[in-house]
CSV table of C-alpha atoms in Angstrom, one decimal:
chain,number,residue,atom,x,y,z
A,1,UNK,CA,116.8,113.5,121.8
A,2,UNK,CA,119.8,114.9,119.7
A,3,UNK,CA,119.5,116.6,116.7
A,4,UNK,CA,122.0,113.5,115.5
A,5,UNK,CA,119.4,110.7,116.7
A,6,UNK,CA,116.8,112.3,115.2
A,7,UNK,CA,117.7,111.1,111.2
A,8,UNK,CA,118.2,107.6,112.8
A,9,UNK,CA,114.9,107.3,114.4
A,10,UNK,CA,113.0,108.8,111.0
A,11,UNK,CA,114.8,105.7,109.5
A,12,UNK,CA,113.3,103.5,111.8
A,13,UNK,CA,110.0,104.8,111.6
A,14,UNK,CA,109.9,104.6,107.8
A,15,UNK,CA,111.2,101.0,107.5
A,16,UNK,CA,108.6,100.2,110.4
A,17,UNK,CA,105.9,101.0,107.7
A,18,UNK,CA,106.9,99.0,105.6
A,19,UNK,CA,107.9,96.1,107.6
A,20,UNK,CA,104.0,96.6,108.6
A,21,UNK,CA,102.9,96.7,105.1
A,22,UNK,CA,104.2,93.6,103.7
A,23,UNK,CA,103.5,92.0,107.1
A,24,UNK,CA,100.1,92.7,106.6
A,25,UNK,CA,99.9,91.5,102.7
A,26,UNK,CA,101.8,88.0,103.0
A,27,UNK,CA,98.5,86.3,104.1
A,28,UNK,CA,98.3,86.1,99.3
A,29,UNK,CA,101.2,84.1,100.0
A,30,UNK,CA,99.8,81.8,102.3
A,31,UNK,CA,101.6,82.3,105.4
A,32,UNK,CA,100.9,83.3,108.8
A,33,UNK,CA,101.1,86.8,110.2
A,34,UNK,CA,104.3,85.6,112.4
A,35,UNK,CA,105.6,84.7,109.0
A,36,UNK,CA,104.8,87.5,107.4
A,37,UNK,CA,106.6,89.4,110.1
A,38,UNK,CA,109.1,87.8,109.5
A,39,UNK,CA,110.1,88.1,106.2
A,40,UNK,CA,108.6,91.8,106.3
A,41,UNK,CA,112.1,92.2,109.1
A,42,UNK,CA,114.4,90.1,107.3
A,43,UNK,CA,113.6,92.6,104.3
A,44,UNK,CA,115.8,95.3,105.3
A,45,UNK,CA,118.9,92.9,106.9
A,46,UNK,CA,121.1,91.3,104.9
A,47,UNK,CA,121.0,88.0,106.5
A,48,UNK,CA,120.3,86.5,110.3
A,49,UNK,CA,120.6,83.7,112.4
A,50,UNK,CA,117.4,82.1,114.1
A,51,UNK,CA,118.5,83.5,117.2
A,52,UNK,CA,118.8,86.7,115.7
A,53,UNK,CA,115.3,86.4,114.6
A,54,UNK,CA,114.0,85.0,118.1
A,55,UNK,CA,115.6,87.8,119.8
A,56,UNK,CA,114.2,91.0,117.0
A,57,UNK,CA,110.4,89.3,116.8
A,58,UNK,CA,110.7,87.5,120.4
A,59,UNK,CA,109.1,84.5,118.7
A,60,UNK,CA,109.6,81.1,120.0
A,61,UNK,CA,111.9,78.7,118.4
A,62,UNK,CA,109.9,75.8,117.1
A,63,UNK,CA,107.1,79.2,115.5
A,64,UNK,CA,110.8,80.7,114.1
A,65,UNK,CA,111.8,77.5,112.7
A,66,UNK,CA,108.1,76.6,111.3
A,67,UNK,CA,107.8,80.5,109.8
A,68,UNK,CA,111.8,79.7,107.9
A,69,UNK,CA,110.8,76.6,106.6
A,70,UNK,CA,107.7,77.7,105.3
A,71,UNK,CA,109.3,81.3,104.4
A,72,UNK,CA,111.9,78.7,102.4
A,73,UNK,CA,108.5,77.1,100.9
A,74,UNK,CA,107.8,79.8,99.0
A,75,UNK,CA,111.1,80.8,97.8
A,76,UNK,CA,110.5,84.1,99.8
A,77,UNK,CA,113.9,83.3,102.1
A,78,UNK,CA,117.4,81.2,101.3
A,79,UNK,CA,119.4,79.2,103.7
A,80,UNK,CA,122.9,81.5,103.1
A,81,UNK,CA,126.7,80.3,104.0
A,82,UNK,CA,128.8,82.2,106.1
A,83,UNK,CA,132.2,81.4,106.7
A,84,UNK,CA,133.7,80.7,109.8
A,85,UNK,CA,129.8,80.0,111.1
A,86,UNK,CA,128.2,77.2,112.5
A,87,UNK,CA,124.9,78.8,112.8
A,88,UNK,CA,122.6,78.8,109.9
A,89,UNK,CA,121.8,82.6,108.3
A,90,UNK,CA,119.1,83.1,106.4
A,91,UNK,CA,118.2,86.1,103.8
A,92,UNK,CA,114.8,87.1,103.0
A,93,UNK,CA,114.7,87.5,98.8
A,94,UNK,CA,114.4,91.0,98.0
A,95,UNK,CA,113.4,90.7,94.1
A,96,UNK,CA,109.3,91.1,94.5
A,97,UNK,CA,109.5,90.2,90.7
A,98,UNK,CA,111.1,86.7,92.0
A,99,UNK,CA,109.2,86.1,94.8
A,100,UNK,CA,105.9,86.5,92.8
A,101,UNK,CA,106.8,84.6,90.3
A,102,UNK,CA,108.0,81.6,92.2
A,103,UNK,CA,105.3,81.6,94.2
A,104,UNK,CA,102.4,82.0,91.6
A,105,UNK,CA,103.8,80.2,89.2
A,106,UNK,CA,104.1,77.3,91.5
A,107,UNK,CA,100.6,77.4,92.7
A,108,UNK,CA,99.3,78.1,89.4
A,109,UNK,CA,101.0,74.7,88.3
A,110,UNK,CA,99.7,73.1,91.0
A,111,UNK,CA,96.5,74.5,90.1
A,112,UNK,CA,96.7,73.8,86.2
A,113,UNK,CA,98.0,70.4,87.1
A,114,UNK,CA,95.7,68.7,89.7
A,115,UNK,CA,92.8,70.2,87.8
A,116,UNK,CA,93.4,69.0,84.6
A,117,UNK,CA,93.8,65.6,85.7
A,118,UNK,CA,90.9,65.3,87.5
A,119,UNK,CA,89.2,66.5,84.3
A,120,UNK,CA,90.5,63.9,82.0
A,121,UNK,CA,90.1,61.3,84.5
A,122,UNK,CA,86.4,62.1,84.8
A,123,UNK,CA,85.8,62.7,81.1
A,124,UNK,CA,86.8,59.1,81.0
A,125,UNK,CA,84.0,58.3,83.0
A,126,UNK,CA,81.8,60.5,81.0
A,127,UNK,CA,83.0,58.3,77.9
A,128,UNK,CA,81.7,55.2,79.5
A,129,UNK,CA,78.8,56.2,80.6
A,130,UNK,CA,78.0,57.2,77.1
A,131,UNK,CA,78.8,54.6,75.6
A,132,UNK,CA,77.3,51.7,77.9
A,133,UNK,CA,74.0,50.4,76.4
A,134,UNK,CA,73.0,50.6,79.3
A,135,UNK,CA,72.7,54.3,80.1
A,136,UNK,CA,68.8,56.1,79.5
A,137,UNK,CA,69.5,59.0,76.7
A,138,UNK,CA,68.4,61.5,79.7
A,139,UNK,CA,71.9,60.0,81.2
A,140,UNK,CA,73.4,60.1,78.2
A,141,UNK,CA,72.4,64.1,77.4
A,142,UNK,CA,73.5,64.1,80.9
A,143,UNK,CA,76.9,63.0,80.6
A,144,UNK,CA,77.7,64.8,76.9
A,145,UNK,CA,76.6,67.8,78.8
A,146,UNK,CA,79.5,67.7,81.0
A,147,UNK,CA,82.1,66.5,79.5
A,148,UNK,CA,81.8,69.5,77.0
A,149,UNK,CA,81.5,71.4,80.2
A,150,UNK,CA,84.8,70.3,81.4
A,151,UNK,CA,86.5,70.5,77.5
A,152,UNK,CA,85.6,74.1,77.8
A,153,UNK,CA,87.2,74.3,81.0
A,154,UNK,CA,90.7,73.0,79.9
A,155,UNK,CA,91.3,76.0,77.9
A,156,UNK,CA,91.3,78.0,81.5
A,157,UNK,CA,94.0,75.6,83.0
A,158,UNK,CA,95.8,75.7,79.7
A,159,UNK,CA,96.5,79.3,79.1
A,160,UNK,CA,97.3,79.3,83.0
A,161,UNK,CA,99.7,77.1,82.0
A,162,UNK,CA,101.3,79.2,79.1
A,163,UNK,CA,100.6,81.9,81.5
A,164,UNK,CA,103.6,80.3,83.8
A,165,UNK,CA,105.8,79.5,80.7
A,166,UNK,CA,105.5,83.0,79.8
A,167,UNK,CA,106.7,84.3,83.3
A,168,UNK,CA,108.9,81.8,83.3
A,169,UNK,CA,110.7,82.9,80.4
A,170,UNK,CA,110.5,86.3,80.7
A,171,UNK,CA,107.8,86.6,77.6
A,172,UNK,CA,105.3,89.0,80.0
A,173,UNK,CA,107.5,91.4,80.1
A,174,UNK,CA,107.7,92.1,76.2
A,175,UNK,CA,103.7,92.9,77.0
A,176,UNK,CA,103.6,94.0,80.3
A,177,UNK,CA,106.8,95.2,81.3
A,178,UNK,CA,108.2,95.9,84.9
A,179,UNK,CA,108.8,99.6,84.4
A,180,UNK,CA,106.5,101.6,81.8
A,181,UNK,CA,108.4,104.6,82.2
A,182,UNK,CA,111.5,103.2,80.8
């Protein structure tokens, strides 16, 4: 090896650990580890075609195209234009800031949303259930119990809510911002 290859292969080496790094951590995001590899290579390239990808990762086509789409999911990699091209490129989104965000914020929406109606829906039923003549006080006590069980709850999905308008808008960053040091 010449003293010249020696600075190229150190480069190599050092992106390697990170490639492995965030390869290893993209199961938070909910994708596979071919994923993950993925977007952990397209990291450090400006942009690639599947068959680029295919060829780097040696990953089959239909996995490559299932790992984009998903990647695309997540916000994690755009769909880019390249003039003169007929071949799609792709670049992964190299803003951590932006991919966390997108991708909590979404699933905290998700989150804040499905669980919220689900609580109103069945505090409706708790209503009913407290007021039909029918219902023993034991079911009664019973349903009162819960209800204020899931009223306390709300406040969780709520502030997980303001939580995402505050990222959102850029808010956090008054409290917690991205550099300390500065």
């Amino acid at each position: 090896m010449s003293d010249t290859e020696k600075p190229s292969i150190k480069i190599e080496e050092a992106k390697d650990k990170v490639i492995g790094a965030i390869a290893e951590t993209m199961d938070l995001y909910g994708v596979t580890p071919a994923a993950g590899n993925l977007y952990a290579t397209m990291y450090f390239k400006d942009q690639m075609t599947l068959d680029e990808m295919r060829t780097e990762l040696g990953m089959s086509k239909p996995s490559m195209s299932t790992s984009v789409r998903r990647l695309q999911e997540i916000e994690m990699v755009k769909k880019t234009f390249t003039r003169g091209s007929r071949k799609h490129t792709y670049a992964a989104e190299k803003n951590f800031f932006r991919s966390f965000m997108a991708f909590y914020c979404q699933m905290w929406e998700r989150e804040a949303k499905m669980n919220l109606e689900a609580i109103e829906e069945a505090q409706e039923d708790f209503i009913d259930v407290i007021k039909d003549s029918s219902s023993t006080p034991d079911i009664v006590a019973n349903a009162k119990k819960y209800y204020d069980q899931l009223e306390e709850s709300k406040t969780y999905y709520h502030w997980l809510n303001d939580l995402v308008d505050s990222i959102r808008s850029g808010k956090i960053f008054e409290f917690l911002p991205k550099d300390p040091h500065d």
